[in-house]
Coordinates of C-alpha atoms in Angstrom, one line a residue:
Chain N
M1 CA -114.9 38.1 93.3
K2 CA -111.7 36.8 91.9
T3 CA -111.2 33.2 89.9
V4 CA -108.6 30.9 91.6
N5 CA -105.8 31.9 89.8
E6 CA -105.9 35.8 90.5
L7 CA -106.3 34.6 94.4
N8 CA -103.0 32.1 93.3
E9 CA -101.0 35.3 91.5
I10 CA -102.3 38.3 94.1
A11 CA -100.9 35.9 97.0
R12 CA -98.1 36.0 95.0
K13 CA -97.5 39.7 95.1
V14 CA -98.6 39.9 98.5
R15 CA -95.0 37.6 99.0
V16 CA -93.0 39.8 97.2
D17 CA -94.7 42.7 99.5
A18 CA -94.5 40.8 102.7
L19 CA -90.5 39.9 101.4
R20 CA -89.5 43.5 100.2
G21 CA -90.7 45.0 103.6
I22 CA -88.4 41.6 105.6
H23 CA -85.2 42.9 103.9
A24 CA -85.4 46.0 103.6
A25 CA -86.0 46.1 108.1
N26 CA -83.4 43.6 107.1
S27 CA -85.5 42.1 110.5
G28 CA -89.0 40.3 110.8
H29 CA -91.1 37.2 110.3
P30 CA -90.6 35.9 106.8
G31 CA -91.7 31.9 107.7
G32 CA -94.4 32.1 109.0
S33 CA -96.0 35.5 106.6
F34 CA -95.7 33.5 104.1
S35 CA -97.4 30.0 105.5
V36 CA -100.4 32.7 106.7
T37 CA -100.0 34.6 103.2
D38 CA -102.8 32.1 101.2
I39 CA -105.5 32.1 104.0
L40 CA -105.2 35.7 104.5
V41 CA -105.8 36.6 100.8
A42 CA -109.0 34.3 100.5
L43 CA -109.8 36.4 103.7
Y44 CA -109.7 39.2 101.9
F45 CA -110.1 39.1 98.7
N46 CA -113.6 36.7 98.5
V47 CA -114.6 36.1 102.0
M48 CA -114.9 39.1 104.2
N49 CA -117.6 41.3 103.8
I50 CA -115.0 44.2 103.8
D51 CA -114.3 47.7 102.7
P52 CA -111.3 49.8 101.9
E53 CA -113.2 53.3 101.3
N54 CA -114.7 52.5 104.5
P55 CA -112.5 50.4 106.9
K56 CA -115.0 51.5 110.0
M57 CA -117.7 50.2 108.4
D58 CA -119.8 49.2 111.1
E59 CA -121.2 46.1 109.8
R60 CA -118.3 44.9 108.4
D61 CA -116.6 41.4 109.0
K62 CA -113.4 41.4 110.6
L63 CA -109.7 39.0 110.3
I64 CA -107.7 39.3 114.1
L65 CA -104.0 38.4 113.3
S66 CA -103.3 36.9 116.7
K67 CA -100.1 35.6 115.5
G68 CA -98.8 38.9 114.7
H69 CA -95.8 38.3 114.4
A70 CA -96.5 37.4 110.1
C71 CA -98.0 41.3 109.7
P72 CA -95.9 41.8 106.8
A73 CA -98.2 39.2 105.2
L74 CA -101.1 40.8 106.3
Y75 CA -99.4 44.5 105.3
G76 CA -99.4 42.8 101.8
T77 CA -102.3 41.6 102.2
L78 CA -104.5 45.2 102.8
A79 CA -101.8 46.6 100.4
E80 CA -103.3 44.8 98.0
R81 CA -106.5 44.8 98.5
G82 CA -106.6 48.7 98.7
Y83 CA -105.8 50.1 101.8
F84 CA -101.8 51.5 101.4
D85 CA -100.0 51.6 98.5
P86 CA -97.4 48.5 98.8
E87 CA -94.8 51.2 98.4
E88 CA -95.3 51.5 102.3
L89 CA -94.1 48.3 103.2
L90 CA -90.2 49.8 102.5
T91 CA -91.3 51.1 105.8
F92 CA -92.2 48.3 108.3
R93 CA -90.2 48.4 111.2
K94 CA -88.9 51.6 111.1
L95 CA -89.2 54.7 113.5
G96 CA -92.4 55.9 112.5
S97 CA -93.7 54.2 110.1
R98 CA -97.7 52.8 109.9
L99 CA -96.7 49.0 110.2
Q100 CA -95.1 48.9 113.5
G101 CA -93.4 45.0 113.9
H102 CA -96.5 44.0 115.1
P103 CA -99.7 45.2 113.6
N104 CA -101.2 48.3 115.3
M105 CA -104.4 49.4 114.8
E106 CA -103.5 52.7 116.3
L107 CA -101.5 53.4 113.5
C108 CA -102.4 51.2 110.4
P109 CA -105.9 51.1 108.2
G110 CA -107.7 48.4 108.3
V111 CA -105.8 46.8 111.8
E112 CA -108.9 46.0 113.9
M113 CA -106.8 44.6 116.8
S114 CA -103.1 45.3 118.4
T115 CA -102.1 42.3 118.4
G116 CA -98.1 40.6 119.1
S117 CA -98.3 38.4 122.6
L118 CA -100.5 35.2 121.6
G119 CA -103.3 33.9 122.0
Q120 CA -104.6 36.9 123.5
G121 CA -106.1 38.1 119.8
F122 CA -108.0 34.9 119.2
S123 CA -110.2 36.5 122.8
V124 CA -110.3 39.1 121.6
A125 CA -111.9 38.4 118.5
V126 CA -114.3 35.7 120.6
G127 CA -115.1 39.4 122.8
M128 CA -115.7 41.1 119.2
A129 CA -117.8 37.9 117.9
I130 CA -119.9 37.8 121.8
A131 CA -120.2 41.9 121.4
N132 CA -122.0 41.5 118.0
K133 CA -124.3 39.0 119.2
I134 CA -125.3 41.3 121.4
D135 CA -125.3 44.0 119.7
K136 CA -127.1 41.6 117.0
K137 CA -124.6 42.8 113.9
P138 CA -124.7 40.8 111.1
G139 CA -120.7 40.5 110.6
Y140 CA -118.0 37.5 111.4
V141 CA -115.2 38.0 112.7
Y142 CA -112.4 35.9 111.9
A143 CA -109.5 35.2 114.3
I144 CA -106.3 33.3 112.5
T145 CA -103.8 31.4 115.6
G146 CA -99.9 29.2 114.7
D147 CA -100.3 25.9 115.9
G148 CA -97.7 26.5 118.5
E149 CA -100.2 29.8 119.7
L150 CA -102.0 27.0 120.5
Q151 CA -100.2 26.0 123.4
E152 CA -101.1 29.2 125.4
G153 CA -103.5 28.7 128.6
I154 CA -105.8 32.1 126.9
I155 CA -107.2 30.1 123.5
W156 CA -108.5 27.6 125.6
E157 CA -109.8 29.7 128.0
A158 CA -111.5 31.3 125.1
A159 CA -112.8 28.2 122.7
M160 CA -114.6 27.5 125.9
S161 CA -116.2 30.3 126.2
A162 CA -117.3 30.6 121.9
A163 CA -119.1 27.3 122.4
K164 CA -120.5 28.8 125.7
W165 CA -121.9 31.3 123.2
K166 CA -122.8 29.5 120.6
L167 CA -120.4 31.3 118.5
D168 CA -121.9 30.8 114.5
N169 CA -120.7 34.1 113.7
F170 CA -117.2 32.8 115.2
I171 CA -114.6 31.3 112.8
A172 CA -111.2 30.5 114.1
V173 CA -108.7 29.4 111.2
V174 CA -105.4 26.9 112.1
D175 CA -102.2 28.3 110.1
S176 CA -100.6 25.2 111.4
N177 CA -96.8 25.0 109.4
N178 CA -95.7 22.2 112.4
L179 CA -93.1 24.5 113.3
Q180 CA -92.3 27.5 116.1
I181 CA -89.6 28.5 117.3
D182 CA -87.6 26.4 119.2
G183 CA -88.9 23.5 116.3
W184 CA -91.4 21.1 115.4
V185 CA -93.6 21.7 117.3
S186 CA -95.1 17.9 118.0
D187 CA -91.4 18.5 119.4
V188 CA -91.1 21.6 121.5
M189 CA -95.1 20.3 123.1
P190 CA -97.1 18.8 120.4
V191 CA -101.0 20.6 119.7
M192 CA -102.6 18.0 118.0
P193 CA -104.8 16.7 117.2
I194 CA -106.2 19.7 116.9
D195 CA -110.0 18.4 115.3
K196 CA -110.7 16.3 117.8
K197 CA -109.6 18.8 120.9
F198 CA -111.8 21.7 119.4
E199 CA -114.4 19.2 118.9
A200 CA -114.0 18.5 122.7
F201 CA -114.5 21.8 122.9
G202 CA -118.3 22.0 121.4
W203 CA -116.8 23.1 117.7
K204 CA -117.2 22.4 114.5
A205 CA -114.0 22.0 113.4
I206 CA -112.7 21.4 109.1
N207 CA -109.8 20.5 107.9
A208 CA -108.4 22.0 105.0
D209 CA -105.0 22.7 102.4
G210 CA -103.2 26.0 103.1
H211 CA -101.6 27.0 100.1
D212 CA -104.9 25.7 98.0
M213 CA -107.3 28.3 97.4
Q214 CA -109.9 26.3 96.7
S215 CA -109.4 23.5 99.2
L216 CA -110.0 27.4 101.3
L217 CA -112.3 29.1 99.4
D218 CA -114.9 26.0 100.1
A219 CA -113.5 25.1 103.3
F220 CA -114.5 29.4 104.6
E221 CA -118.1 28.9 102.7
E222 CA -118.4 24.7 105.2
A223 CA -117.4 27.4 108.4
K224 CA -120.4 30.1 106.9
N225 CA -123.4 27.8 105.9
T226 CA -122.5 25.8 110.4
K227 CA -125.1 27.0 112.4
G228 CA -124.7 27.0 116.6
Q229 CA -121.4 26.4 117.5
P230 CA -118.0 28.0 116.0
I231 CA -116.1 26.6 114.0
V232 CA -112.0 26.9 113.2
I233 CA -111.1 25.7 110.1
I234 CA -107.3 23.8 110.5
A235 CA -105.4 25.1 107.8
A236 CA -102.4 22.7 106.8
T237 CA -99.4 25.0 105.0
H238 CA -96.0 24.9 105.0
K239 CA -93.4 27.8 107.2
G240 CA -91.1 29.7 104.5
H241 CA -94.3 28.5 101.5
G242 CA -92.9 29.7 98.1
V243 CA -89.2 29.9 98.7
S244 CA -87.7 27.4 98.8
F245 CA -84.0 27.4 100.6
M246 CA -86.6 28.8 103.1
E247 CA -90.1 26.4 103.8
D248 CA -89.8 24.3 106.6
V249 CA -87.1 25.5 108.0
A250 CA -88.2 26.6 111.8
G251 CA -84.4 29.1 111.8
W252 CA -86.9 31.8 108.7
H253 CA -89.3 32.0 111.4
G254 CA -87.7 35.5 113.1
K255 CA -84.9 36.1 110.3
A256 CA -84.6 38.8 107.2
P257 CA -82.6 36.9 104.1
N258 CA -79.4 38.9 103.4
D259 CA -79.2 40.2 99.7
E260 CA -78.3 37.2 97.5
Q261 CA -80.6 35.0 99.1
F262 CA -83.3 39.0 99.0
V263 CA -82.6 37.9 94.7
Q264 CA -83.0 33.8 95.1
A265 CA -86.1 34.1 96.5
L266 CA -87.8 37.1 94.4
K267 CA -87.1 34.4 91.7
E268 CA -88.7 31.8 93.0
L269 CA -91.3 34.6 93.6
G270 CA -92.2 34.3 90.0
C271 CA -90.0 38.0 90.1
T272 CA -88.7 39.8 85.7
D273 CA -85.4 40.4 85.8
E274 CA -87.0 44.2 85.8
E275 CA -88.6 43.5 89.0
I276 CA -85.8 42.0 90.4
E277 CA -83.3 45.1 89.5
K278 CA -85.9 47.3 90.5
Y279 CA -86.3 46.5 93.8
T280 CA -82.9 45.0 95.3
G281 CA -81.5 48.7 93.6
G282 CA -83.8 51.1 95.3
D283 CA -84.2 48.8 99.3
R284 CA -81.1 49.5 100.8
Chain D
M1 CA -115.8 62.1 159.5
A2 CA -119.3 61.2 159.1
D3 CA -121.6 58.8 160.7
A4 CA -119.5 55.5 161.7
K5 CA -122.1 52.2 160.5
K6 CA -119.0 50.8 158.4
I7 CA -119.2 49.5 154.7
A8 CA -117.6 47.7 152.2
T9 CA -116.2 49.7 148.5
R10 CA -116.5 46.8 147.3
E11 CA -120.1 46.9 148.6
A12 CA -120.6 50.6 146.8
Y13 CA -118.2 48.9 143.0
G14 CA -122.2 46.9 143.6
Q15 CA -124.5 49.3 143.9
F16 CA -123.1 51.7 141.4
L17 CA -122.7 49.4 139.0
V18 CA -126.4 48.9 139.6
E19 CA -127.7 52.4 139.0
Y20 CA -125.1 52.8 136.1
G21 CA -126.5 50.2 134.1
A22 CA -129.5 52.1 134.0
E23 CA -128.4 55.3 132.8
R24 CA -125.8 53.1 129.9
E25 CA -127.9 51.2 127.8
D26 CA -123.8 50.1 127.0
L27 CA -123.1 48.6 129.6
I28 CA -121.6 45.7 129.9
V29 CA -120.3 43.8 133.2
M30 CA -117.4 40.8 133.1
N31 CA -116.9 38.3 135.9
A32 CA -115.2 35.4 136.7
D33 CA -117.1 32.8 138.6
L34 CA -116.7 35.4 141.6
S35 CA -120.0 37.8 141.6
G36 CA -121.4 37.3 145.1
S37 CA -117.8 38.7 146.8
N38 CA -117.6 41.3 143.6
K39 CA -120.9 42.0 143.7
T40 CA -121.9 42.4 140.3
D41 CA -124.8 40.1 141.3
G42 CA -126.8 42.8 141.9
F43 CA -126.2 43.5 137.3
E44 CA -126.9 40.5 137.2
K45 CA -130.0 40.5 138.8
A46 CA -131.3 43.5 136.6
Y47 CA -129.2 43.0 133.7
P48 CA -128.7 39.8 132.7
E49 CA -128.6 40.1 128.9
R50 CA -125.2 43.3 129.7
F51 CA -123.6 40.1 132.5
I52 CA -120.9 38.1 130.1
E53 CA -119.9 35.9 133.3
V54 CA -117.0 34.0 132.0
G55 CA -115.5 31.6 135.0
I56 CA -112.6 31.0 136.2
A57 CA -110.3 32.0 133.0
E58 CA -109.2 35.8 134.7
Q59 CA -106.7 35.7 131.1
D60 CA -109.8 35.3 129.0
M61 CA -112.2 37.5 130.4
L62 CA -109.5 41.2 129.7
A63 CA -109.4 40.2 126.4
E64 CA -112.0 39.6 125.5
A65 CA -113.1 42.9 127.5
A66 CA -111.0 44.4 124.8
G67 CA -112.6 42.7 122.3
I68 CA -116.6 44.3 123.8
A69 CA -115.3 47.6 124.1
H70 CA -113.7 48.1 120.2
S71 CA -116.9 46.9 119.6
G72 CA -118.1 49.6 120.7
H73 CA -119.3 48.7 124.2
V74 CA -117.8 50.5 128.3
V75 CA -116.5 47.0 129.9
A76 CA -116.5 46.8 134.1
A77 CA -114.6 43.5 133.5
S78 CA -114.5 42.2 137.8
S79 CA -112.7 40.0 139.7
F80 CA -110.2 39.7 142.8
A81 CA -106.9 42.1 142.5
M82 CA -105.1 39.4 142.9
F83 CA -106.7 36.7 140.4
A84 CA -107.0 40.5 137.4
V85 CA -104.3 41.7 138.2
G86 CA -101.6 39.3 138.9
R87 CA -102.5 36.5 136.4
G88 CA -103.8 39.3 133.8
Y89 CA -101.1 41.6 133.7
E90 CA -100.3 41.4 130.8
M91 CA -103.7 40.9 128.8
I92 CA -104.1 44.2 130.3
R93 CA -101.1 45.9 129.1
N94 CA -101.0 44.5 126.0
T95 CA -104.0 44.3 124.5
I96 CA -105.9 46.4 127.0
A97 CA -103.6 49.4 128.1
H98 CA -102.0 49.5 124.7
T99 CA -105.4 49.0 122.2
N100 CA -106.8 52.5 125.1
A101 CA -109.5 49.6 125.2
N102 CA -112.2 51.1 127.7
V103 CA -112.4 48.5 130.3
K104 CA -112.3 49.0 133.7
V105 CA -111.3 47.0 135.6
C106 CA -112.5 46.6 138.7
A107 CA -111.1 44.5 140.9
T108 CA -112.2 43.8 145.0
H109 CA -110.0 42.3 147.3
G110 CA -106.7 44.6 147.3
G111 CA -104.4 44.6 150.3
L112 CA -103.8 42.6 153.3
T113 CA -107.6 43.1 155.0
V114 CA -108.3 39.9 152.1
G115 CA -108.0 39.1 155.6
E116 CA -108.1 34.9 157.2
D117 CA -107.9 33.9 152.9
G118 CA -104.2 35.1 153.3
A119 CA -101.7 35.5 151.2
T120 CA -102.2 34.1 148.3
H121 CA -105.3 35.8 148.2
Q122 CA -104.0 39.6 149.3
P123 CA -101.8 42.4 146.5
F124 CA -100.2 43.7 147.7
E125 CA -98.4 44.0 143.9
D126 CA -101.1 45.8 141.9
I127 CA -100.9 49.8 141.7
A128 CA -97.3 48.9 141.8
L129 CA -98.2 47.4 138.6
M130 CA -101.2 49.1 137.0
R131 CA -99.5 52.6 137.8
G132 CA -96.2 51.3 135.6
I133 CA -98.5 51.1 132.0
P134 CA -98.6 54.0 130.5
G135 CA -102.6 56.0 129.6
M136 CA -103.5 53.5 132.9
T137 CA -105.9 55.4 135.3
V138 CA -105.6 53.9 138.4
I139 CA -107.6 54.3 141.7
N140 CA -108.1 53.2 145.8
P141 CA -110.5 55.3 147.5
A142 CA -111.5 55.2 151.4
D143 CA -114.8 54.5 151.2
A144 CA -118.3 54.3 149.5
V145 CA -118.8 58.0 148.8
S146 CA -115.9 58.3 147.0
S147 CA -116.0 55.2 144.9
K148 CA -118.8 55.8 143.6
A149 CA -117.9 59.5 142.6
L150 CA -115.2 58.2 140.7
L151 CA -116.3 55.1 140.0
R152 CA -119.0 58.3 138.2
Q153 CA -115.7 59.5 136.6
I154 CA -113.4 56.6 135.1
F155 CA -116.7 55.6 133.3
E156 CA -117.3 58.7 131.7
M157 CA -113.5 58.7 130.4
D158 CA -113.1 57.0 127.5
G159 CA -110.2 54.8 127.3
P160 CA -108.5 51.9 130.6
A161 CA -108.3 52.5 134.5
Y162 CA -108.0 49.6 137.1
A163 CA -109.7 50.6 140.1
R164 CA -109.6 48.3 143.5
F165 CA -111.9 48.0 146.3
G166 CA -112.3 46.7 149.4
R167 CA -113.4 43.4 151.3
S168 CA -113.8 44.3 155.1
G169 CA -116.0 47.5 156.2
V170 CA -114.5 50.6 156.4
P171 CA -115.8 53.8 158.3
A172 CA -117.9 57.0 156.3
I173 CA -114.8 59.7 155.5
Y174 CA -117.3 62.0 153.0
D175 CA -120.9 63.2 153.4
E176 CA -123.1 62.5 150.3
S177 CA -123.2 66.4 150.2
E178 CA -118.9 66.3 149.8
A179 CA -119.3 63.7 146.5
D180 CA -119.0 66.9 144.0
L181 CA -116.1 68.4 145.7
I182 CA -114.2 64.2 144.8
E183 CA -112.5 65.3 141.3
L184 CA -110.5 62.1 139.3
G185 CA -107.1 62.9 139.7
K186 CA -107.1 65.7 142.2
G187 CA -106.2 65.0 146.4
F188 CA -108.3 66.2 149.0
T189 CA -107.3 67.4 152.1
L190 CA -109.3 65.8 154.8
R191 CA -107.5 67.9 157.5
G192 CA -105.6 71.5 158.0
G193 CA -101.6 71.1 160.0
N194 CA -98.6 72.3 158.8
D195 CA -96.8 70.5 161.3
A196 CA -96.0 67.3 159.0
T197 CA -99.3 66.0 156.2
I198 CA -99.7 62.4 156.3
I199 CA -100.5 61.0 152.8
A200 CA -102.8 57.9 152.6
T201 CA -105.0 55.8 150.1
G202 CA -107.8 53.9 150.3
I203 CA -108.8 51.9 153.8
M204 CA -106.0 53.9 155.7
V205 CA -107.3 57.2 154.9
S206 CA -110.3 56.7 158.5
K207 CA -106.7 55.5 159.5
A208 CA -104.5 58.5 158.7
L209 CA -107.9 60.9 159.9
E210 CA -107.6 58.9 163.1
A211 CA -104.2 59.7 164.4
A212 CA -104.1 62.7 163.3
D213 CA -107.0 63.6 166.4
I214 CA -104.7 61.6 168.4
L215 CA -101.5 64.2 167.7
K216 CA -103.5 67.0 167.5
Q217 CA -104.2 66.2 171.7
E218 CA -100.5 66.6 171.5
K219 CA -100.3 69.6 170.0
I220 CA -98.4 68.5 166.5
N221 CA -101.0 69.3 164.2
C222 CA -101.2 67.1 160.6
R223 CA -102.4 68.1 157.2
V224 CA -103.8 64.3 156.3
I225 CA -104.1 64.1 152.2
D226 CA -106.5 61.8 150.6
I227 CA -104.8 60.6 147.2
H228 CA -107.4 58.7 146.4
T229 CA -105.8 59.0 142.3
I230 CA -102.5 57.0 142.4
K231 CA -102.5 57.7 138.8
P232 CA -102.7 60.6 137.6
I233 CA -101.1 61.6 141.5
D234 CA -101.8 64.6 142.7
S235 CA -98.3 66.0 142.3
D236 CA -98.7 70.0 142.6
L237 CA -100.8 69.7 145.8
I238 CA -98.1 66.7 147.4
K239 CA -95.3 68.9 146.4
K240 CA -97.1 71.7 148.5
A241 CA -97.7 70.1 151.6
A242 CA -93.9 69.4 151.5
Y243 CA -92.5 72.7 151.6
E244 CA -95.3 73.4 153.7
T245 CA -94.9 70.4 157.3
D246 CA -91.0 68.9 156.2
Y247 CA -92.4 65.5 156.6
I248 CA -94.2 63.3 155.2
V249 CA -95.7 60.3 155.7
T250 CA -98.0 57.8 153.4
A251 CA -100.1 54.6 154.6
E252 CA -101.8 52.7 152.6
E253 CA -102.8 49.1 152.0
H254 CA -100.1 48.3 149.7
S255 CA -96.4 47.8 149.3
V256 CA -94.0 50.4 150.1
I257 CA -92.2 49.5 147.1
G258 CA -93.6 51.3 144.4
G259 CA -97.4 52.5 145.8
L260 CA -97.6 55.6 147.0
G261 CA -94.9 55.2 149.4
S262 CA -93.2 55.1 146.1
A263 CA -95.5 58.1 144.0
V264 CA -95.0 60.3 146.8
A265 CA -91.2 59.7 147.3
E266 CA -91.4 60.2 143.5
I267 CA -92.4 63.5 143.5
C268 CA -89.7 64.5 146.7
A269 CA -87.1 63.4 145.1
K270 CA -87.2 64.9 141.7
R271 CA -88.7 68.1 143.7
M272 CA -87.8 68.6 147.1
P273 CA -85.7 70.8 148.6
Y274 CA -85.0 71.2 145.0
D275 CA -84.2 69.2 141.3
C276 CA -81.3 66.8 143.2
I277 CA -82.8 64.3 141.3
A278 CA -83.3 63.0 137.3
M279 CA -83.9 59.7 135.8
I280 CA -83.5 58.5 132.9
G281 CA -85.4 55.6 131.9
I282 CA -88.7 55.1 129.8
Q283 CA -90.8 58.6 131.0
D284 CA -94.5 56.4 131.4
T285 CA -94.9 55.6 127.3
F286 CA -95.0 52.5 125.3
G287 CA -92.8 51.5 122.4
E288 CA -92.3 51.2 119.1
S289 CA -90.6 49.7 116.6
G290 CA -87.1 51.1 115.1
K291 CA -84.0 50.0 115.4
P292 CA -81.9 50.2 118.9
D293 CA -79.9 53.0 118.9
E294 CA -82.1 55.4 117.1
L295 CA -84.9 54.1 119.8
L296 CA -82.6 54.8 122.1
E297 CA -81.9 58.2 121.6
K298 CA -85.7 59.0 120.4
Y299 CA -86.2 59.0 124.3
E300 CA -83.8 60.3 125.6
M301 CA -81.2 57.1 126.7
T302 CA -78.0 58.2 125.8
T303 CA -75.3 58.9 126.5
Q304 CA -75.5 63.0 126.0
D305 CA -78.8 62.5 127.5
I306 CA -77.0 61.1 131.4
V307 CA -74.9 64.8 130.7
N308 CA -77.3 66.4 129.5
A309 CA -79.2 65.7 133.0
V310 CA -76.3 66.4 135.2
K311 CA -75.8 69.7 133.7
R312 CA -78.7 70.7 134.3
L313 CA -79.7 69.7 137.6
R314 CA -75.9 71.9 138.3
S315 CA -77.3 75.4 137.1
I316 CA -80.3 74.8 139.5
D317 CA -79.1 76.9 143.1
A318 CA -78.2 73.7 145.5
P319 CA -79.5 75.3 148.9
S320 CA -75.2 74.5 149.8
A321 CA -74.0 76.8 147.4
K322 CA -75.1 79.3 148.8
R323 CA -73.6 78.3 152.7

């Protein structure tokens, strides 16, 4: 178990790893990666029953990143957790890399499901939770979606299914940054109120601050104590969190920083001059 | 041809599930509100704890199927061909096939003989869509015996498959004793003959045999081949028929665009009467991350690849060169 301060420091490193990968690739999705980072770090370091030495452990908890485009944050988290060397992030999106532009379960250790086409990972995760019920396995299944992703119809088909099966081993997290490619979610196609919608579908809904580790840990604790129904944690987040010029700007959904922006972002993420020198020297 | 009793291939599918469910405890059957029609109701009755009803939600059924399969099960996901493939295409492509999930998409009510329900329920494009997906096995059996024989083979195999069955009764093509001879990926030559070949699939196989009978009376001896496996297709058998019989007629309950006719034409056009066509493009595989130019090079889609293809074809002795 890590302290809140330790988790925050890990999340900072994950953001740096993710940004280095995106900068080296000169493509990728920083906005959604930075909004989901704290959620991933809380899960992989304090909440989930996993073993990087034994990624296929039978009774493990599973996480499906349904918003697969945010994989730089997932790769950074897996790397910091020990699944592979963080330097491998520099191969992100390059020909022959295990770290594909969207997560590939057959290539990358720790990735439970190949995702990228929105909505489907959530439904796959429901299937995994059903299988755990049928097979009487103890593992929890976690699925992270974006709030824009809730516009996909399959989400609500799967939401009905999870309630029918009373999947109290299924914990969904909505990374609710209120931004999607074309603008504010509330303008493009409103999905609020998310909690009321899921409650109407038979779920337990918990609201949390997605950038406050204690709030996230408390929400996961409450989720695990819920019996007889699936749980959704609506984590209020900001796209691009941690880098001032990316924060709450839709334009940072899917583009890489230029060299100048990269240095500025590394500074804001607390990198030392030595680190910045190292990261800007070898990457390009 | 065996006796004239007609059985729909969907009935054979239902019977197979019940029989196979007794052998394999890891078999899960999923259904989207059509259990009476797609004949999964027998399995539901026999093994209710392994039957999953998702309601009218094909997309969710297919993605959940992948999740269940990746948790260590083999899954039969059942609906009508129109909805399983039409609505579910992208789930099958990205979530089942791309992850090599052990899901068999078993679709009944394929083709025109859905009948009275009309155009919205008659899929003519499902085989084209499924055979375009890398790694997908596609079967379209002609009768009950071949349905059960092929179902067993796709369920014993690890990975995704698409199986298409019909609504209406069809005559038996094979005797029970022939079941062991029906092999996934191998066409079955039902009649010998060298005047022409009729290559058929699904319900059209019985009609091909009837047509061969009529033509025989006119002293035209037709070869008749059942292509029950659309992918991987038996290209050797088709090539041989094309060389030996000069003429080929294909027969399928599916659009001629992208189905059996196209598959046969691809084989013949590329290789008959000599290698006269090369096809530049994605050669039946998934993509990956990389820079656009790197990817075009890796997948042999550059200008030089086109040049090489022209040169390669020109190096082959064409009949006109011999004249």
